[in-house]
Short mmCIF file of C-alpha atoms in Angstrom, two decimals:
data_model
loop_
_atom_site.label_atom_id
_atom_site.label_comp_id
_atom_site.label_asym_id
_atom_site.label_seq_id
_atom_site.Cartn_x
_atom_site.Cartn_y
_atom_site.Cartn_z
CA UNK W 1 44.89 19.81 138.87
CA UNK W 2 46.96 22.54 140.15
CA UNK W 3 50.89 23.33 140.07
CA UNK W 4 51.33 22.29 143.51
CA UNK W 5 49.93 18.83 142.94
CA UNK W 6 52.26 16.45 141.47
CA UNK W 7 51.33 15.70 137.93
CA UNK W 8 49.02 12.56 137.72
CA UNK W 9 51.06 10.92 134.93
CA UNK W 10 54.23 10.92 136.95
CA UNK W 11 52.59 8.66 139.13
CA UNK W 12 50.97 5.24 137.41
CA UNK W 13 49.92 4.84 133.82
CA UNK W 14 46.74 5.82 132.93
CA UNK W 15 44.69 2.26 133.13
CA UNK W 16 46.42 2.06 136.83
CA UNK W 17 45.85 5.56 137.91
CA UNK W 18 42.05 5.77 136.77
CA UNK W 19 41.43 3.05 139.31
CA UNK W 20 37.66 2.35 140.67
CA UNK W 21 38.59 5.32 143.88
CA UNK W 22 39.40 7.77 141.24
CA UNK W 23 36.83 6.87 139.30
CA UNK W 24 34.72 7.34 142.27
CA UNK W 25 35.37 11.10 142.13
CA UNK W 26 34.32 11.78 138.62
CA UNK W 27 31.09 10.53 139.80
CA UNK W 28 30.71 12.37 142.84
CA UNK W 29 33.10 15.43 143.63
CA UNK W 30 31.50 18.21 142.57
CA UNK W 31 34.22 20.44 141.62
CA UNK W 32 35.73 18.12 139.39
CA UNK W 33 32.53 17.57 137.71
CA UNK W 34 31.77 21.38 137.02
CA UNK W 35 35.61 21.66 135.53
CA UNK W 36 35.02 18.87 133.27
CA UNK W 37 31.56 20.30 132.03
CA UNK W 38 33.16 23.93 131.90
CA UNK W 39 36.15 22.50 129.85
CA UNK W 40 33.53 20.43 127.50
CA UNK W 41 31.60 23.10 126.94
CA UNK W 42 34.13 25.56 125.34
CA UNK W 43 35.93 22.85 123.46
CA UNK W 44 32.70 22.22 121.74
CA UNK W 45 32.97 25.88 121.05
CA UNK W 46 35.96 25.72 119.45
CA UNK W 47 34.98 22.53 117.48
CA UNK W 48 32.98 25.72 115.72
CA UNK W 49 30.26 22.92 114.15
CA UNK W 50 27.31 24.03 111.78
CA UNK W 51 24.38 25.23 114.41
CA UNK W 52 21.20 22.75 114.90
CA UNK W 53 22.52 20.11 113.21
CA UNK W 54 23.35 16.30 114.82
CA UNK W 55 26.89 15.46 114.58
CA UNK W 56 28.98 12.57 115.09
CA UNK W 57 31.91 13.03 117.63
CA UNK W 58 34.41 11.51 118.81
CA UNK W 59 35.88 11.82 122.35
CA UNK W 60 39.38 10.15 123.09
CA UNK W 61 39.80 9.93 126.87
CA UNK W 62 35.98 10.05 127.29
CA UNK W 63 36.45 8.59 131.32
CA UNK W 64 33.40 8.49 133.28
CA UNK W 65 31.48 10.18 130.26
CA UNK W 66 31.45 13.28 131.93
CA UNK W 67 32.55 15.24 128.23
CA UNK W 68 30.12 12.96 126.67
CA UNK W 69 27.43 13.82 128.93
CA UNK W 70 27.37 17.69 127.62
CA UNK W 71 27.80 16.38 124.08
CA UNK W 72 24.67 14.55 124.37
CA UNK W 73 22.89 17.51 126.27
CA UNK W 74 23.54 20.18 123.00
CA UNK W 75 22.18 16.86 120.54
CA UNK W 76 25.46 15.13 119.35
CA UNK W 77 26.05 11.88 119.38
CA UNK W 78 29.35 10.26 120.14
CA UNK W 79 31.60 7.93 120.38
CA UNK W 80 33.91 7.61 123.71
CA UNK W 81 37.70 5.92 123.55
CA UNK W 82 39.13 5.45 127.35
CA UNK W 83 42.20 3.15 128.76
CA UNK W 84 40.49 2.53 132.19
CA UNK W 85 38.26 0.10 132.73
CA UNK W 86 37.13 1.34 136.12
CA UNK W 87 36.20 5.13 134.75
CA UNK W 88 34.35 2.99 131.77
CA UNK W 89 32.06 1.26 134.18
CA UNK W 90 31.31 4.51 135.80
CA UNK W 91 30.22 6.04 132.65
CA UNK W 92 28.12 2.55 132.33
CA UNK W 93 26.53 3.13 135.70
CA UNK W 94 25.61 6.78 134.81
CA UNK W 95 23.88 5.93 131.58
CA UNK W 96 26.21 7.79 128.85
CA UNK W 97 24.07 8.13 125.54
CA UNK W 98 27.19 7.61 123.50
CA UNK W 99 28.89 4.22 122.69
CA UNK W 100 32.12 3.24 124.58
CA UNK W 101 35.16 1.58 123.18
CA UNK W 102 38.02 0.20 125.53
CA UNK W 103 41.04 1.44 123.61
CA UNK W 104 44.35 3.12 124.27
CA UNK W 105 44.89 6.33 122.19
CA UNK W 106 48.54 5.65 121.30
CA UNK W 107 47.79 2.23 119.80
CA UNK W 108 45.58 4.33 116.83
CA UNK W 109 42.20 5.13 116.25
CA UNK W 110 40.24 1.74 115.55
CA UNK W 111 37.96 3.82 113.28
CA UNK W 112 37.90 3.62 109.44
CA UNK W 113 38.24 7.18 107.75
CA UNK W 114 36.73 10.15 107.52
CA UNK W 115 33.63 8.85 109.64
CA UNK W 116 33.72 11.48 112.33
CA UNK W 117 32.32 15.42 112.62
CA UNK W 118 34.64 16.43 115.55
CA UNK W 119 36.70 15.20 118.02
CA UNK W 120 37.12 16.56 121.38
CA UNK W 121 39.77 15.38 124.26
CA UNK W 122 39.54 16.84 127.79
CA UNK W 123 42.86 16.49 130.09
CA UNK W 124 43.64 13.51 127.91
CA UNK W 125 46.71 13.58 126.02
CA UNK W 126 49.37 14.72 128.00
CA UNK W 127 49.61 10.91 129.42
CA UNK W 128 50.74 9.76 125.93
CA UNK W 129 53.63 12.36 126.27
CA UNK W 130 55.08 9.75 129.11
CA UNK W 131 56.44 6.20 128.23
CA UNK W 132 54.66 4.21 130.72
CA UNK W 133 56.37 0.98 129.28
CA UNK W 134 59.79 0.14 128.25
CA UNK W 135 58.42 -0.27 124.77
CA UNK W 136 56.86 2.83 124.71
CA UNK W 137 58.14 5.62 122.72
CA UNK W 138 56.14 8.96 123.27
CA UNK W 139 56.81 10.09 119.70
CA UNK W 140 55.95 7.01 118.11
CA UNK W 141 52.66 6.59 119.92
CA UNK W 142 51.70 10.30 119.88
CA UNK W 143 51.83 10.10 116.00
CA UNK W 144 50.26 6.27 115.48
CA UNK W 145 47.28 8.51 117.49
CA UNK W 146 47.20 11.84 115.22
CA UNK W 147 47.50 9.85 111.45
CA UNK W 148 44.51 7.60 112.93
CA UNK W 149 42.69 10.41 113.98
CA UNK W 150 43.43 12.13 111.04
CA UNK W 151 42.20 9.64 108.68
CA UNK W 152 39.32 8.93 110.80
CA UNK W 153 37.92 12.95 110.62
CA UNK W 154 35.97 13.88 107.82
CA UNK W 155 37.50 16.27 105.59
CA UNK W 156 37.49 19.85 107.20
CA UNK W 157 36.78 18.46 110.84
CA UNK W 158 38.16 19.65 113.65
CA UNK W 159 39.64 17.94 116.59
CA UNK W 160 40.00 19.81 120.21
CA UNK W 161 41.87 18.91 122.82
CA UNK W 162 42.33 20.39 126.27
CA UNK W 163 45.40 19.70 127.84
CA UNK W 164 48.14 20.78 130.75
CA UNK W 165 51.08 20.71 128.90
CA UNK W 166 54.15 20.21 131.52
CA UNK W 167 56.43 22.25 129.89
CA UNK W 168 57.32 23.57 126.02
CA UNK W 169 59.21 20.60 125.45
CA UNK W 170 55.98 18.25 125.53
CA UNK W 171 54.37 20.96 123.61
CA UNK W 172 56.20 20.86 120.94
CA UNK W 173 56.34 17.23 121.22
CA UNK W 174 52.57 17.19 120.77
CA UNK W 175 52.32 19.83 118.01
CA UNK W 176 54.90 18.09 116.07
CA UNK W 177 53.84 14.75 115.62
CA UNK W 178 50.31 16.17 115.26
CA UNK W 179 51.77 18.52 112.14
CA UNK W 180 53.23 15.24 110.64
CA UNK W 181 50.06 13.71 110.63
CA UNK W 182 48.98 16.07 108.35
CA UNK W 183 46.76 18.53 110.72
CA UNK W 184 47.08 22.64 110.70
CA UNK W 185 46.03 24.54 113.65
CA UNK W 186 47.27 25.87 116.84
CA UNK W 187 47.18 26.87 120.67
CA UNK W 188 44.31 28.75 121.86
CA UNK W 189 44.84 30.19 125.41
CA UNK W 190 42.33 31.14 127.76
CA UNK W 191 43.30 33.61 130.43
CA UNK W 192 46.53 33.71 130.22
CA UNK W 193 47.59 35.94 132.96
CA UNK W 194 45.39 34.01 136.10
CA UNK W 195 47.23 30.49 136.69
CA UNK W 196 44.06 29.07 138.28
CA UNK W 197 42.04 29.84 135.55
CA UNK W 198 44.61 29.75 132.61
CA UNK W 199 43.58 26.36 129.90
CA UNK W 200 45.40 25.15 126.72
CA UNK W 201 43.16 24.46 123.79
CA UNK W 202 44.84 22.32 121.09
CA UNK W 203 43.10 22.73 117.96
CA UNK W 204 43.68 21.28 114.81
CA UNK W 205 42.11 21.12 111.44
CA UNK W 206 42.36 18.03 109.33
CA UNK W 207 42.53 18.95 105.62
CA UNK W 208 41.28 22.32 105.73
CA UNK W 209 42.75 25.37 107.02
CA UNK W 210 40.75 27.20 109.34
CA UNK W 211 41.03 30.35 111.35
CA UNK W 212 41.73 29.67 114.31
CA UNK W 213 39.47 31.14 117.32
CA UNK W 214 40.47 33.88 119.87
CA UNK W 215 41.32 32.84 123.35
CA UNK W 216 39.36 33.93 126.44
CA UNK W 217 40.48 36.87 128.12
CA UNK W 218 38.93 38.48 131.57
CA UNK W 219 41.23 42.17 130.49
CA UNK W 220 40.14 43.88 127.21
CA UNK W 221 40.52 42.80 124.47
CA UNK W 222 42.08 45.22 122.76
CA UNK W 223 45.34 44.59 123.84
CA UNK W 224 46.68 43.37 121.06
CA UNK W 225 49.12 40.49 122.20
CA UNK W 226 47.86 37.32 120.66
CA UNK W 227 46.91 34.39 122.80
CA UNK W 228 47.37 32.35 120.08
CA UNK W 229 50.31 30.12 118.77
CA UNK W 230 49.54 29.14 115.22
CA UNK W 231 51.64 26.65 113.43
CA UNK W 232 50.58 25.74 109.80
CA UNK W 233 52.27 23.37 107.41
CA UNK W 234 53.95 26.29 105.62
CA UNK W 235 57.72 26.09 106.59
CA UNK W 236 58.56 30.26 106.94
CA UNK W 237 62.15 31.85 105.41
CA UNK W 238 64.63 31.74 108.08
CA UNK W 239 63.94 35.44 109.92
CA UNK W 240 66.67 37.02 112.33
CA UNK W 241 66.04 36.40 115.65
CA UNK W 242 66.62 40.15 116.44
CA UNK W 243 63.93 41.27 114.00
CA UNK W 244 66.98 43.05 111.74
CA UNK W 245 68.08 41.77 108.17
CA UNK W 246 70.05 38.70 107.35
CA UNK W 247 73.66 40.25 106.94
CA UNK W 248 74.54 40.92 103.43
CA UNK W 249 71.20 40.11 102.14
CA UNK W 250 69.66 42.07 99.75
CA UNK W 251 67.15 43.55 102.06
CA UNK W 252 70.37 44.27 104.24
CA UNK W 253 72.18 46.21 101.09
CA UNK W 254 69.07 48.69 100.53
CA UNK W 255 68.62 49.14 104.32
CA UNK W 256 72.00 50.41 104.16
CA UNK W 257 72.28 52.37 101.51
CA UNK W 258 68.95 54.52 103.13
CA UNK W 259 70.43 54.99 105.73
CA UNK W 260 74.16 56.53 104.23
CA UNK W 261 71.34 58.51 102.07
CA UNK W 262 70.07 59.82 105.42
CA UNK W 263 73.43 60.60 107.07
CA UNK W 264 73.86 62.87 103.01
CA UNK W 265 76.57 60.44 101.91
CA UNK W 266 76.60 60.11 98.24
CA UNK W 267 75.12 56.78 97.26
CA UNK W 268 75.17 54.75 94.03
CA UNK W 269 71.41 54.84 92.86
CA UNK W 270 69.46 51.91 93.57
CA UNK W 271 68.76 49.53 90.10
CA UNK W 272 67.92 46.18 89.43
CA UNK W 273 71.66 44.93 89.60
CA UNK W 274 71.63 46.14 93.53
CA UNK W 275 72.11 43.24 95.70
CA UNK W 276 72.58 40.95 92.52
CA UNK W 277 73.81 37.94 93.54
CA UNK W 278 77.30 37.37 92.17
CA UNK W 279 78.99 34.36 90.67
CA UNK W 280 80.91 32.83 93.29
CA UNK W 281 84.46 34.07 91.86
CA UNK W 282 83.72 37.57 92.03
CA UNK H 1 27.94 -1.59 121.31
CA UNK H 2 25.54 -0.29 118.80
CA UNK H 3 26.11 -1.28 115.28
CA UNK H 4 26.84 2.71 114.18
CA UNK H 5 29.59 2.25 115.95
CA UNK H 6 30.17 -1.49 114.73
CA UNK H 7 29.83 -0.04 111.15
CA UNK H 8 32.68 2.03 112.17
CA UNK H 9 35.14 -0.09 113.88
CA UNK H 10 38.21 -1.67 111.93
CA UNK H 11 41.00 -3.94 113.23
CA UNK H 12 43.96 -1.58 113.59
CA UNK H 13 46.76 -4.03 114.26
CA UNK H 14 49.56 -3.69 111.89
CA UNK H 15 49.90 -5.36 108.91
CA UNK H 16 46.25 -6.37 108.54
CA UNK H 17 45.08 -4.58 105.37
CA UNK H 18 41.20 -5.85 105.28
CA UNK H 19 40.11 -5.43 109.19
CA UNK H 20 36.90 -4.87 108.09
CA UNK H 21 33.89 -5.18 108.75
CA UNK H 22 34.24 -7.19 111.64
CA UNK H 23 32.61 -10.52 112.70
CA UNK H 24 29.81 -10.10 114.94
CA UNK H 25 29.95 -13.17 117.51
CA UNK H 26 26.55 -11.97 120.48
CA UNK H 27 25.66 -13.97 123.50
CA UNK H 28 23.35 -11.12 124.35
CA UNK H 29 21.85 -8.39 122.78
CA UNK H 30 19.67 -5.81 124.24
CA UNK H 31 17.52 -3.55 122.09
CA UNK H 32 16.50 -0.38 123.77
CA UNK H 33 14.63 3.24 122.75
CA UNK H 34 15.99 5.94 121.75
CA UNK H 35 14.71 9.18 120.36
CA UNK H 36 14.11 9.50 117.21
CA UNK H 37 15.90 12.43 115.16
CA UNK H 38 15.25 12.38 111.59
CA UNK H 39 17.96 14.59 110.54
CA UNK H 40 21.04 12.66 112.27
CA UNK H 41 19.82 9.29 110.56
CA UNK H 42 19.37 10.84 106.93
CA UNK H 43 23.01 12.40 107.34
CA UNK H 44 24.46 8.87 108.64
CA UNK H 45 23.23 6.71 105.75
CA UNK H 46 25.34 8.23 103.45
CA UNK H 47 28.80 7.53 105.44
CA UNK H 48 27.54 3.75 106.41
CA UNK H 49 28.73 0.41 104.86
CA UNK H 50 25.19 -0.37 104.12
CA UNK H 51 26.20 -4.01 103.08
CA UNK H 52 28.30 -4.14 106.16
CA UNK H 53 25.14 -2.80 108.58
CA UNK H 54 22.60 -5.38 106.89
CA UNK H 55 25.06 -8.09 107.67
CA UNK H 56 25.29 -7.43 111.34
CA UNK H 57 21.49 -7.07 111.67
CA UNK H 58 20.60 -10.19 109.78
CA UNK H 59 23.95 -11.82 112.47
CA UNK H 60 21.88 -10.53 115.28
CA UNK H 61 18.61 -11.36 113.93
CA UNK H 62 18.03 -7.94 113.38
CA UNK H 63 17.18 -7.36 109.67
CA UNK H 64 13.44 -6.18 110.04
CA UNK H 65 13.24 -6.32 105.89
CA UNK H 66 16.03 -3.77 105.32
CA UNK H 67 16.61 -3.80 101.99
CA UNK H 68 19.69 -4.93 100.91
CA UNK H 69 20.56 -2.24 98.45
CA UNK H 70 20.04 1.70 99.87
CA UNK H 71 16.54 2.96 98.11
CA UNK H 72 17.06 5.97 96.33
CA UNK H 73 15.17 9.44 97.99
CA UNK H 74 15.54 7.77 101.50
CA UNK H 75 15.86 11.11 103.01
CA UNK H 76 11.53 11.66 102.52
CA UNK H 77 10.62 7.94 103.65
CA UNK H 78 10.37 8.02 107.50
CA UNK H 79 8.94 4.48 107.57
CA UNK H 80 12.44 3.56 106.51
CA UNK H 81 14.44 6.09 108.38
CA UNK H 82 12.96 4.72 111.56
CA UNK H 83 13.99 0.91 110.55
CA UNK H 84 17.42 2.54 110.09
CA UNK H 85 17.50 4.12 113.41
CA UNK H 86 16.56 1.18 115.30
CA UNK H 87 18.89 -0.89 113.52
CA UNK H 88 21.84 1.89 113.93
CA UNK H 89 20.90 3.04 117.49
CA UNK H 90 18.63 0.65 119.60
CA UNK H 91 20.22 -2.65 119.05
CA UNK H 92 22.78 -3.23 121.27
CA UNK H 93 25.29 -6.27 121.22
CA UNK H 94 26.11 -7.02 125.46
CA UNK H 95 28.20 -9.62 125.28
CA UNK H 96 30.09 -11.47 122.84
CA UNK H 97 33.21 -10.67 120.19
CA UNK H 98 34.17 -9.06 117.08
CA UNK H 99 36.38 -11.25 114.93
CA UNK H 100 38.72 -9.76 112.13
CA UNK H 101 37.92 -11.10 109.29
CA UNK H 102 41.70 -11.26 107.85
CA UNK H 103 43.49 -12.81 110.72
CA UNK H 104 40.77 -14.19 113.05
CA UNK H 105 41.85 -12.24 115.93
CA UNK H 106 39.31 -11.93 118.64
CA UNK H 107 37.60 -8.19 120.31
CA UNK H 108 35.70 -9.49 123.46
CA UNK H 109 32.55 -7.45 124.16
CA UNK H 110 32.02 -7.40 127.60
CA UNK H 111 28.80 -5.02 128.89
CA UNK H 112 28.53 -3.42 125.68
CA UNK H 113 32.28 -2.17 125.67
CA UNK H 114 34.44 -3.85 122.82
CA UNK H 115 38.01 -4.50 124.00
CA UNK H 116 40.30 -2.81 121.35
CA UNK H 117 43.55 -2.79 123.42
CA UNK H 118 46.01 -4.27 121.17
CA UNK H 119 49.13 -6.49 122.98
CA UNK H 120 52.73 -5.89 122.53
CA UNK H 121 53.61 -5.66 118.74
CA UNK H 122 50.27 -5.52 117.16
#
């Protein structure tokens, strides 16, 4: 799914759009197939789970099974959610290992909690960013999904979902409603510079903080720009946007008075009244 | 649907409080093989509903003298781990419906794929 094409979710909601001829590709174009498997693979990397052990998963927008398929390959087992009925009987005809459940993510998780390892989404959840009915309200639905999915992860799970955002605005959309529902985490990038290769990794922690994983890069990686966004539950001081002082601040007050010490005016040594703050009639 | 996944499954339509476990209602049920892994089973037991998971076997004439109370030291027992697995992971429920056990509202099963979608206001 390239810029150029128009974006899928503009077009028909979900259960309409995965009809039984675009099911039909999942099954059989080639290049789609290897994208899916590429994605699946490195969002199981970032799922970071304990090495040669079984887990339970959970993929949300599991389609034709194609996610599920890899899942199965490295030993998990799974559970798959999808809205389509046509891309669910594909994944029947192909023999997924994993269990399938007819379900639309923004009506909640159907699951009760803390049941799951992991949960991985591939080029899922940007359609709940789009009110496909009148009822529908993006915000509403996106957090009925992340406090079920929340509740459903066992405690310290991760949940990883690869996604084309459309533009900041639905990003921060996603991340928060996600961030109400309780989860830490953040935006792992992979190649940023190439558009063709470039692919947003959502990942978020549910109840434990984790450190969150570098994103690919084809340059070196010693360039020191993060391709990360991380947004934690913390709420951070208000900063100046500049990177300078907050006027009149105490930090302000001493940054001044250095400098006047620099430029050999005499200054009024520093003690612990300096930047006091006053009672409002002074 | 296997029952793992039944043992999982709650009603999520608002305002029910007790959605679970739901009411297995099979026309068919298909039991098929699966490998065997030890490990995965021994982990699961602790998460399951066991009275919940020896309810839907003995509904799907499934029981196979599971007890009805978890055995302690079930991790060394494969005899019992393998009754487990078949119960979790090879029985298979085709057709039929899962029932909420609070408000009576129906999940068709339809080729092993419960129907979760909820409808306007649920």
């Amino acid at each position: 799914m390239s810029s150029s094409c128009r974006r899928p979710e503009h077009m028909a909601p979900p259960e309409v759009f995965y009809n039984e001829d675009e099911a039909k590709k999942y099954s059989q174009n080639s290049r789609i197939i290897e994208i899916q498997s590429q994605m699946s693979e490195r969002a199981v990397e970032l799922l970071s789970l304990p090495d040669d052990q079984p887990c339970y998963l959970l993929d949300v927008g599991c389609g034709s099974g194609l996610s599920g398929d890899y899942l199965s390959e490295v030993g998990h087992y799974w559970v798959g959610v999808d809205i389509s009925t046509a891309m669910l009987d594909v994944a029947l005809r192909r023999e997924v290992e994993g269990d399938l459940v007819l379900g639309d993510m923004g009506q909640g998780m159907p699951f009760r909690p803390g049941m799951f390892d992991g949960c991985i989404s591939i080029s899922a959840l940007q359609w709940l960013c789009n009110a496909d009915k009148k009822t529908h309200s993006p915000p509403k639905r996106l957090y009925r999904f992340f406090s079920t999915l929340y509740s459903a992860l066992a405690r310290g799970a991760r949940a990883v979902f690869q996604i084309y955002p459309e533009n900041s605005e639905q990003l921060e959309l996603i991340t928060a409603q996600a961030m109400k529902a309780g989860f830490t985490g953040g935006l792992v990038v992979d190649y940023p510079n190439s558009s063709k290769a470039k692919k947003f990794f959502l990942c978020l922690f549910a109840g434990v903080s984790g450190v969150l994983p570098k994103g690919l890069d084809s340059e070196a990686t010693d360039r020191g720009v993060s391709t990360q966004a991380q947004f934690t539950s913390q709420r951070s001081r208000f900063k100046n946007m500049k990177g300078k002082s907050v006027k009149k601040s105490k930090d302000w007050i001493m940054e001044k008075k250095e400098r006047r010490r620099r430029q050999g005016k005499d200054v009024r040594a520093d003690t612990k009244y300096t930047g006091r703050h006053r009672r409002p009639h002074f | 649907m296997k029952l793992l996944t039944h043992n999982m499954l709650t009603s999520h339509v608002k305002g029910v409080v007790k959605g679970y476990p739901l009411i297995i209602k099979a026309t068919e049920v298909k039991v098929n093989e699966l490998e065997f892994n030890a490990q995965f089973v021994s982990r699961m037991i602790p998460k399951l509903e066991w009275s919940a998971l020896i309810q839907a076997a003995e509904w799907l004439g499934q029981s196979q003298d599971l007890p009805s109370t978890l055995i302690p030291n079930y991790e060394n027992d494969e005899d019992f781990l393998r009754k487990v697995h078949r119960v979790l992971l090879e029985v298979e429920v085709i057709e039929g419906c899962l029932q909420c056990p609070e408000s009576g509202r129906e999940f068709p099963i339809s080729k092993g794929v419960p129907n979760m979608l909820l409808d306007e206001g649920e």
